[in-house]
Amino acid sequence: MGSTQWSTPLQLKDAPIDGHRPLKVRVIGAGYSGIYLGIRVPQRLRNVDFRIYEKNESVGGTWWVNRYPGCACDIPAHSYQYSFNPNPDWSAFYAPQPEIHAYLQGTAEKYGVLRYVKLSHKVESCRWSEDRKKWILTIQRTDTNETFEDDADILIAARGLLSDPAWPNIPGLKSFKGEVMHSASWNEKYNFQNKRIGIIGNGSSGIQIVPSLQKIEGTQLSCFVRSKTWITNPFGDNVMKKLGLDPTKLEFSPEQRQEFANDPEKLYDFRKIIEVDGSTIHEVSMRGSPMQRESIGLFGQSMRGRLSKKPEIADFLIPSFGIGCRRSTPGPGYLEALVERNVDFITDPIESITETGVSLKSGRAVPVDVLVCATGFKTSSAPPFPVYGRDGLSLKERFTPYPTAYMSLAVDSFPNFFMMLGPNSAIGSGSLTVILENEGDYIVKCIRKMQKEDYATMSIKPERVKDWDEYCHEYFKDTVYTDTCHSWYKSEGGSGGRIIGLWPGSTLHALEALRAPRWEDFDWEDIDGKGGNRLKWLGNGWSVTHMKGEGEDEWGGDPAWYIEPRFVDFPIPGCPENDQGLKMRPFSH
């Protein structure tokens, strides 16, 4: 066997194997995703110049922006939190917006995230520099209008799905002389008493807004509805019954909250049953499944019962498509509000907006004092600021005709760029926040590999993105998500033929897929370019753990860390394969 000739003689890297090179990491957004990264990046990485840019005046993302009356999570609050920071003090099964924002603010303070957050810093553009192997960011301080540049080795978009409001495309909207507001841009100073209120949309936000405004003295609501939707029985009825709670009482008493705070085991049991319940109803997403058929019967009967005062509303509202095609919501109080005397349920299409109200295609004019646009967010488009990858390709172009990203995280031609809750990240049932956590963990593993092994870039291979796209399309064919309905899960603003909002599988499927990156799916560039020794990252033969420490530390780590009980994997005598911990989760990696 002949000797290998290198174009450049190897010169050892004068650094220990674990003396990772400095990297700059920048995150866009300080909501659930950005806060999680603000915890894990400092915890699990070293030598990182880290910063989180947030355009608003507070952390919290969508839970800071959305402040409309009735705003709350529509899944059990005890499942809508970080796995490591459970909150025993939620006031209700579906926690209201102020509490969720306070929880996020408190989590950021508790774990030191605010050290890295730059509030009122709006990212205006991001451009990849092939020469520098860096992202160049243009940032505007919204409080001073100052604009400056920053650069990053790694760029992470943690904007989430619900951050860019979608206004209705209705002729004459700007001509209306009264008050106009979007659910994500609420005028908290406006007095709704004795007002004629037009509400456009019956998605998740509209379903929460209606019962809140209906109760205000003197209001007359005109609800403009064009879509059928399932209003499901509150999620977690079975959970609450199993725990001896009354499923009709969605608020927790002070005594219950105190019990959760004083009894961690009871809180854990409550959380466990919720998670098991959410993870074991995945079958409902499969078209024609026994669970789907049973649910249609139960929920249809429930909706008709709650709308018995105005059965014509049930005739319009109850869909023919499967439960889950549009995002299902419990909608506490929504159906009950629709049958009240001060609520007009209008299904005639809107022709235009006039100076004084809404003109319908039927010829009817509906006068209103205020228009509320509960029309959701742009979930099928690129970020509202330009992002340019290799060869000047914009993310907007790359996301045409529809957005797709490998494992919902990475896009070809955009090296060192990751997304949290990108395309195909959401879930029909189960925990979204645990998927978010696993996406963050995946990204941290990628950064660690690049840093430790001296890679300048990692970029997902185009053929793997194509494989992922094909897999997603094939998977969803047998699910209710491809039934005929208008849904933000779909491309082209909700009416396209691709499912771009949901993970192609269950929550547990996503956790296993994200558990260990497939490095072979990426292209890699070494910091020394082509032709160098790819094992130069091995360094000078030393580890920081047995080198002289700093200050009062004798060593850089623990020279005998490998016998510390916390790091030793103790097998079960006789039958190591009966390890219950390994049986609880998939037996791989």
PDB file of N, CA and C in Angstrom, residues 160-218:
ATOM      1  N   GLY A 160     -40.902  31.500  14.745  1.00  0.00           N
ATOM      2  CA  GLY A 160     -42.138  30.766  14.941  1.00  0.00           C
ATOM      3  C   GLY A 160     -43.102  30.931  13.780  1.00  0.00           C
ATOM      4  N   LEU A 161     -44.246  30.279  13.888  1.00  0.00           N
ATOM      5  CA  LEU A 161     -45.237  30.273  12.815  1.00  0.00           C
ATOM      6  C   LEU A 161     -46.170  31.470  12.860  1.00  0.00           C
ATOM      7  N   LEU A 162     -46.366  32.029  14.045  1.00  0.00           N
ATOM      8  CA  LEU A 162     -47.418  33.037  14.224  1.00  0.00           C
ATOM      9  C   LEU A 162     -46.802  34.379  14.584  1.00  0.00           C
ATOM     10  N   SER A 163     -46.126  34.990  13.617  1.00  0.00           N
ATOM     11  CA  SER A 163     -45.457  36.256  13.908  1.00  0.00           C
ATOM     12  C   SER A 163     -45.702  37.334  12.854  1.00  0.00           C
ATOM     13  N   ASP A 164     -46.220  36.948  11.689  1.00  0.00           N
ATOM     14  CA  ASP A 164     -46.414  37.917  10.602  1.00  0.00           C
ATOM     15  C   ASP A 164     -47.905  37.984  10.267  1.00  0.00           C
ATOM     16  N   PRO A 165     -48.636  38.994  10.791  1.00  0.00           N
ATOM     17  CA  PRO A 165     -50.092  39.049  10.621  1.00  0.00           C
ATOM     18  C   PRO A 165     -50.522  39.077   9.152  1.00  0.00           C
ATOM     19  N   ALA A 166     -51.626  38.384   8.877  1.00  0.00           N
ATOM     20  CA  ALA A 166     -52.212  38.376   7.536  1.00  0.00           C
ATOM     21  C   ALA A 166     -53.502  39.196   7.564  1.00  0.00           C
ATOM     22  N   TRP A 167     -53.488  40.327   6.872  1.00  0.00           N
ATOM     23  CA  TRP A 167     -54.689  41.158   6.784  1.00  0.00           C
ATOM     24  C   TRP A 167     -55.565  40.655   5.648  1.00  0.00           C
ATOM     25  N   PRO A 168     -56.872  40.772   5.785  1.00  0.00           N
ATOM     26  CA  PRO A 168     -57.752  40.286   4.713  1.00  0.00           C
ATOM     27  C   PRO A 168     -57.623  41.137   3.459  1.00  0.00           C
ATOM     28  N   ASN A 169     -57.664  40.480   2.330  1.00  0.00           N
ATOM     29  CA  ASN A 169     -57.569  41.173   1.047  1.00  0.00           C
ATOM     30  C   ASN A 169     -58.986  41.497   0.555  1.00  0.00           C
ATOM     31  N   ILE A 170     -59.548  42.534   1.152  1.00  0.00           N
ATOM     32  CA  ILE A 170     -60.928  42.926   0.849  1.00  0.00           C
ATOM     33  C   ILE A 170     -60.921  44.345   0.295  1.00  0.00           C
ATOM     34  N   PRO A 171     -61.532  44.570  -0.857  1.00  0.00           N
ATOM     35  CA  PRO A 171     -61.567  45.931  -1.415  1.00  0.00           C
ATOM     36  C   PRO A 171     -62.178  46.925  -0.435  1.00  0.00           C
ATOM     37  N   GLY A 172     -61.546  48.084  -0.322  1.00  0.00           N
ATOM     38  CA  GLY A 172     -62.087  49.165   0.472  1.00  0.00           C
ATOM     39  C   GLY A 172     -61.714  49.144   1.944  1.00  0.00           C
ATOM     40  N   LEU A 173     -60.906  48.183   2.358  1.00  0.00           N
ATOM     41  CA  LEU A 173     -60.584  48.081   3.788  1.00  0.00           C
ATOM     42  C   LEU A 173     -59.987  49.382   4.321  1.00  0.00           C
ATOM     43  N   LYS A 174     -59.130  49.998   3.534  1.00  0.00           N
ATOM     44  CA  LYS A 174     -58.483  51.226   3.994  1.00  0.00           C
ATOM     45  C   LYS A 174     -59.423  52.435   3.982  1.00  0.00           C
ATOM     46  N   SER A 175     -60.579  52.288   3.364  1.00  0.00           N
ATOM     47  CA  SER A 175     -61.511  53.427   3.296  1.00  0.00           C
ATOM     48  C   SER A 175     -62.405  53.509   4.535  1.00  0.00           C
ATOM     49  N   PHE A 176     -62.422  52.469   5.352  1.00  0.00           N
ATOM     50  CA  PHE A 176     -63.307  52.444   6.520  1.00  0.00           C
ATOM     51  C   PHE A 176     -62.942  53.562   7.496  1.00  0.00           C
ATOM     52  N   LYS A 177     -63.955  54.325   7.939  1.00  0.00           N
ATOM     53  CA  LYS A 177     -63.715  55.487   8.793  1.00  0.00           C
ATOM     54  C   LYS A 177     -63.664  55.146  10.278  1.00  0.00           C
ATOM     55  N   GLY A 178     -64.126  53.973  10.644  1.00  0.00           N
ATOM     56  CA  GLY A 178     -64.118  53.595  12.052  1.00  0.00           C
ATOM     57  C   GLY A 178     -62.791  52.982  12.479  1.00  0.00           C
ATOM     58  N   GLU A 179     -62.798  52.329  13.620  1.00  0.00           N
ATOM     59  CA  GLU A 179     -61.602  51.692  14.156  1.00  0.00           C
ATOM     60  C   GLU A 179     -61.383  50.341  13.456  1.00  0.00           C
ATOM     61  N   VAL A 180     -60.121  50.054  13.075  1.00  0.00           N
ATOM     62  CA  VAL A 180     -59.754  48.773  12.469  1.00  0.00           C
ATOM     63  C   VAL A 180     -58.585  48.196  13.261  1.00  0.00           C
ATOM     64  N   MET A 181     -58.701  46.936  13.631  1.00  0.00           N
ATOM     65  CA  MET A 181     -57.584  46.299  14.341  1.00  0.00           C
ATOM     66  C   MET A 181     -57.481  44.829  13.960  1.00  0.00           C
ATOM     67  N   HIS A 182     -56.259  44.338  14.021  1.00  0.00           N
ATOM     68  CA  HIS A 182     -55.983  42.914  13.792  1.00  0.00           C
ATOM     69  C   HIS A 182     -55.818  42.243  15.148  1.00  0.00           C
ATOM     70  N   SER A 183     -56.147  40.981  15.220  1.00  0.00           N
ATOM     71  CA  SER A 183     -56.011  40.272  16.493  1.00  0.00           C
ATOM     72  C   SER A 183     -54.578  40.315  17.018  1.00  0.00           C
ATOM     73  N   ALA A 184     -53.602  40.445  16.105  1.00  0.00           N
ATOM     74  CA  ALA A 184     -52.202  40.505  16.521  1.00  0.00           C
ATOM     75  C   ALA A 184     -51.703  41.941  16.663  1.00  0.00           C
ATOM     76  N   SER A 185     -52.592  42.893  16.497  1.00  0.00           N
ATOM     77  CA  SER A 185     -52.234  44.307  16.662  1.00  0.00           C
ATOM     78  C   SER A 185     -53.421  45.000  17.325  1.00  0.00           C
ATOM     79  N   TRP A 186     -53.657  44.640  18.576  1.00  0.00           N
ATOM     80  CA  TRP A 186     -54.878  45.031  19.276  1.00  0.00           C
ATOM     81  C   TRP A 186     -54.748  46.409  19.921  1.00  0.00           C
ATOM     82  N   ASN A 187     -55.811  47.190  19.800  1.00  0.00           N
ATOM     83  CA  ASN A 187     -55.866  48.489  20.460  1.00  0.00           C
ATOM     84  C   ASN A 187     -56.497  48.292  21.841  1.00  0.00           C
ATOM     85  N   GLU A 188     -55.664  48.160  22.842  1.00  0.00           N
ATOM     86  CA  GLU A 188     -56.150  47.869  24.186  1.00  0.00           C
ATOM     87  C   GLU A 188     -56.873  49.064  24.822  1.00  0.00           C
ATOM     88  N   LYS A 189     -56.737  50.259  24.238  1.00  0.00           N
ATOM     89  CA  LYS A 189     -57.377  51.441  24.789  1.00  0.00           C
ATOM     90  C   LYS A 189     -58.779  51.666  24.234  1.00  0.00           C
ATOM     91  N   TYR A 190     -59.129  50.909  23.223  1.00  0.00           N
ATOM     92  CA  TYR A 190     -60.427  51.137  22.580  1.00  0.00           C
ATOM     93  C   TYR A 190     -61.564  50.642  23.479  1.00  0.00           C
ATOM     94  N   ASN A 191     -62.614  51.450  23.579  1.00  0.00           N
ATOM     95  CA  ASN A 191     -63.774  51.118  24.401  1.00  0.00           C
ATOM     96  C   ASN A 191     -64.863  50.502  23.520  1.00  0.00           C
ATOM     97  N   PHE A 192     -65.137  49.219  23.721  1.00  0.00           N
ATOM     98  CA  PHE A 192     -66.104  48.500  22.887  1.00  0.00           C
ATOM     99  C   PHE A 192     -67.552  48.653  23.371  1.00  0.00           C
ATOM    100  N   GLN A 193     -67.744  49.275  24.516  1.00  0.00           N
ATOM    101  CA  GLN A 193     -69.109  49.387  25.039  1.00  0.00           C
ATOM    102  C   GLN A 193     -70.022  50.100  24.043  1.00  0.00           C
ATOM    103  N   ASN A 194     -71.206  49.511  23.876  1.00  0.00           N
ATOM    104  CA  ASN A 194     -72.243  50.101  23.017  1.00  0.00           C
ATOM    105  C   ASN A 194     -71.793  50.287  21.567  1.00  0.00           C
ATOM    106  N   LYS A 195     -70.940  49.415  21.110  1.00  0.00           N
ATOM    107  CA  LYS A 195     -70.431  49.513  19.737  1.00  0.00           C
ATOM    108  C   LYS A 195     -70.970  48.367  18.873  1.00  0.00           C
ATOM    109  N   ARG A 196     -71.101  48.687  17.574  1.00  0.00           N
ATOM    110  CA  ARG A 196     -71.417  47.662  16.574  1.00  0.00           C
ATOM    111  C   ARG A 196     -70.078  47.124  16.068  1.00  0.00           C
ATOM    112  N   ILE A 197     -69.853  45.847  16.311  1.00  0.00           N
ATOM    113  CA  ILE A 197     -68.535  45.254  16.061  1.00  0.00           C
ATOM    114  C   ILE A 197     -68.626  44.226  14.942  1.00  0.00           C
ATOM    115  N   GLY A 198     -67.825  44.397  13.910  1.00  0.00           N
ATOM    116  CA  GLY A 198     -67.712  43.409  12.845  1.00  0.00           C
ATOM    117  C   GLY A 198     -66.462  42.560  13.070  1.00  0.00           C
ATOM    118  N   ILE A 199     -66.633  41.251  13.096  1.00  0.00           N
ATOM    119  CA  ILE A 199     -65.502  40.342  13.312  1.00  0.00           C
ATOM    120  C   ILE A 199     -65.351  39.460  12.080  1.00  0.00           C
ATOM    121  N   ILE A 200     -64.210  39.605  11.404  1.00  0.00           N
ATOM    122  CA  ILE A 200     -63.945  38.841  10.183  1.00  0.00           C
ATOM    123  C   ILE A 200     -63.035  37.666  10.530  1.00  0.00           C
ATOM    124  N   GLY A 201     -63.533  36.454  10.302  1.00  0.00           N
ATOM    125  CA  GLY A 201     -62.724  35.262  10.545  1.00  0.00           C
ATOM    126  C   GLY A 201     -63.246  34.425  11.701  1.00  0.00           C
ATOM    127  N   ASN A 202     -63.125  33.117  11.542  1.00  0.00           N
ATOM    128  CA  ASN A 202     -63.516  32.209  12.613  1.00  0.00           C
ATOM    129  C   ASN A 202     -62.460  31.126  12.820  1.00  0.00           C
ATOM    130  N   GLY A 203     -61.204  31.582  12.788  1.00  0.00           N
ATOM    131  CA  GLY A 203     -60.113  30.696  13.167  1.00  0.00           C
ATOM    132  C   GLY A 203     -59.918  30.732  14.674  1.00  0.00           C
ATOM    133  N   SER A 204     -58.747  30.303  15.135  1.00  0.00           N
ATOM    134  CA  SER A 204     -58.506  30.191  16.584  1.00  0.00           C
ATOM    135  C   SER A 204     -58.705  31.509  17.322  1.00  0.00           C
ATOM    136  N   SER A 205     -58.176  32.623  16.746  1.00  0.00           N
ATOM    137  CA  SER A 205     -58.297  33.909  17.451  1.00  0.00           C
ATOM    138  C   SER A 205     -59.736  34.411  17.426  1.00  0.00           C
ATOM    139  N   GLY A 206     -60.420  34.304  16.292  1.00  0.00           N
ATOM    140  CA  GLY A 206     -61.805  34.747  16.220  1.00  0.00           C
ATOM    141  C   GLY A 206     -62.695  33.986  17.183  1.00  0.00           C
ATOM    142  N   ILE A 207     -62.441  32.703  17.318  1.00  0.00           N
ATOM    143  CA  ILE A 207     -63.229  31.866  18.222  1.00  0.00           C
ATOM    144  C   ILE A 207     -63.040  32.292  19.674  1.00  0.00           C
ATOM    145  N   GLN A 208     -61.875  32.845  20.000  1.00  0.00           N
ATOM    146  CA  GLN A 208     -61.643  33.334  21.363  1.00  0.00           C
ATOM    147  C   GLN A 208     -62.157  34.752  21.568  1.00  0.00           C
ATOM    148  N   ILE A 209     -62.128  35.569  20.518  1.00  0.00           N
ATOM    149  CA  ILE A 209     -62.535  36.972  20.632  1.00  0.00           C
ATOM    150  C   ILE A 209     -64.043  37.107  20.806  1.00  0.00           C
ATOM    151  N   VAL A 210     -64.811  36.335  20.050  1.00  0.00           N
ATOM    152  CA  VAL A 210     -66.270  36.494  20.033  1.00  0.00           C
ATOM    153  C   VAL A 210     -66.900  36.403  21.422  1.00  0.00           C
ATOM    154  N   PRO A 211     -66.642  35.339  22.202  1.00  0.00           N
ATOM    155  CA  PRO A 211     -67.310  35.276  23.519  1.00  0.00           C
ATOM    156  C   PRO A 211     -66.881  36.383  24.468  1.00  0.00           C
ATOM    157  N   SER A 212     -65.692  36.914  24.301  1.00  0.00           N
ATOM    158  CA  SER A 212     -65.231  38.002  25.177  1.00  0.00           C
ATOM    159  C   SER A 212     -65.944  39.304  24.849  1.00  0.00           C
ATOM    160  N   LEU A 213     -66.054  39.637  23.551  1.00  0.00           N
ATOM    161  CA  LEU A 213     -66.706  40.885  23.164  1.00  0.00           C
ATOM    162  C   LEU A 213     -68.223  40.793  23.316  1.00  0.00           C
ATOM    163  N   GLN A 214     -68.779  39.607  23.189  1.00  0.00           N
ATOM    164  CA  GLN A 214     -70.233  39.443  23.299  1.00  0.00           C
ATOM    165  C   GLN A 214     -70.743  39.829  24.678  1.00  0.00           C
ATOM    166  N   LYS A 215     -69.898  39.653  25.678  1.00  0.00           N
ATOM    167  CA  LYS A 215     -70.315  39.928  27.059  1.00  0.00           C
ATOM    168  C   LYS A 215     -70.260  41.413  27.417  1.00  0.00           C
ATOM    169  N   ILE A 216     -69.612  42.236  26.594  1.00  0.00           N
ATOM    170  CA  ILE A 216     -69.459  43.656  26.920  1.00  0.00           C
ATOM    171  C   ILE A 216     -70.797  44.377  26.745  1.00  0.00           C
ATOM    172  N   GLU A 217     -71.093  45.246  27.662  1.00  0.00           N
ATOM    173  CA  GLU A 217     -72.376  45.941  27.705  1.00  0.00           C
ATOM    174  C   GLU A 217     -72.657  46.699  26.408  1.00  0.00           C
ATOM    175  N   GLY A 218     -73.832  46.454  25.855  1.00  0.00           N
ATOM    176  CA  GLY A 218     -74.310  47.231  24.725  1.00  0.00           C
ATOM    177  C   GLY A 218     -73.725  46.865  23.383  1.00  0.00           C
TER     178      GLY A 218
END
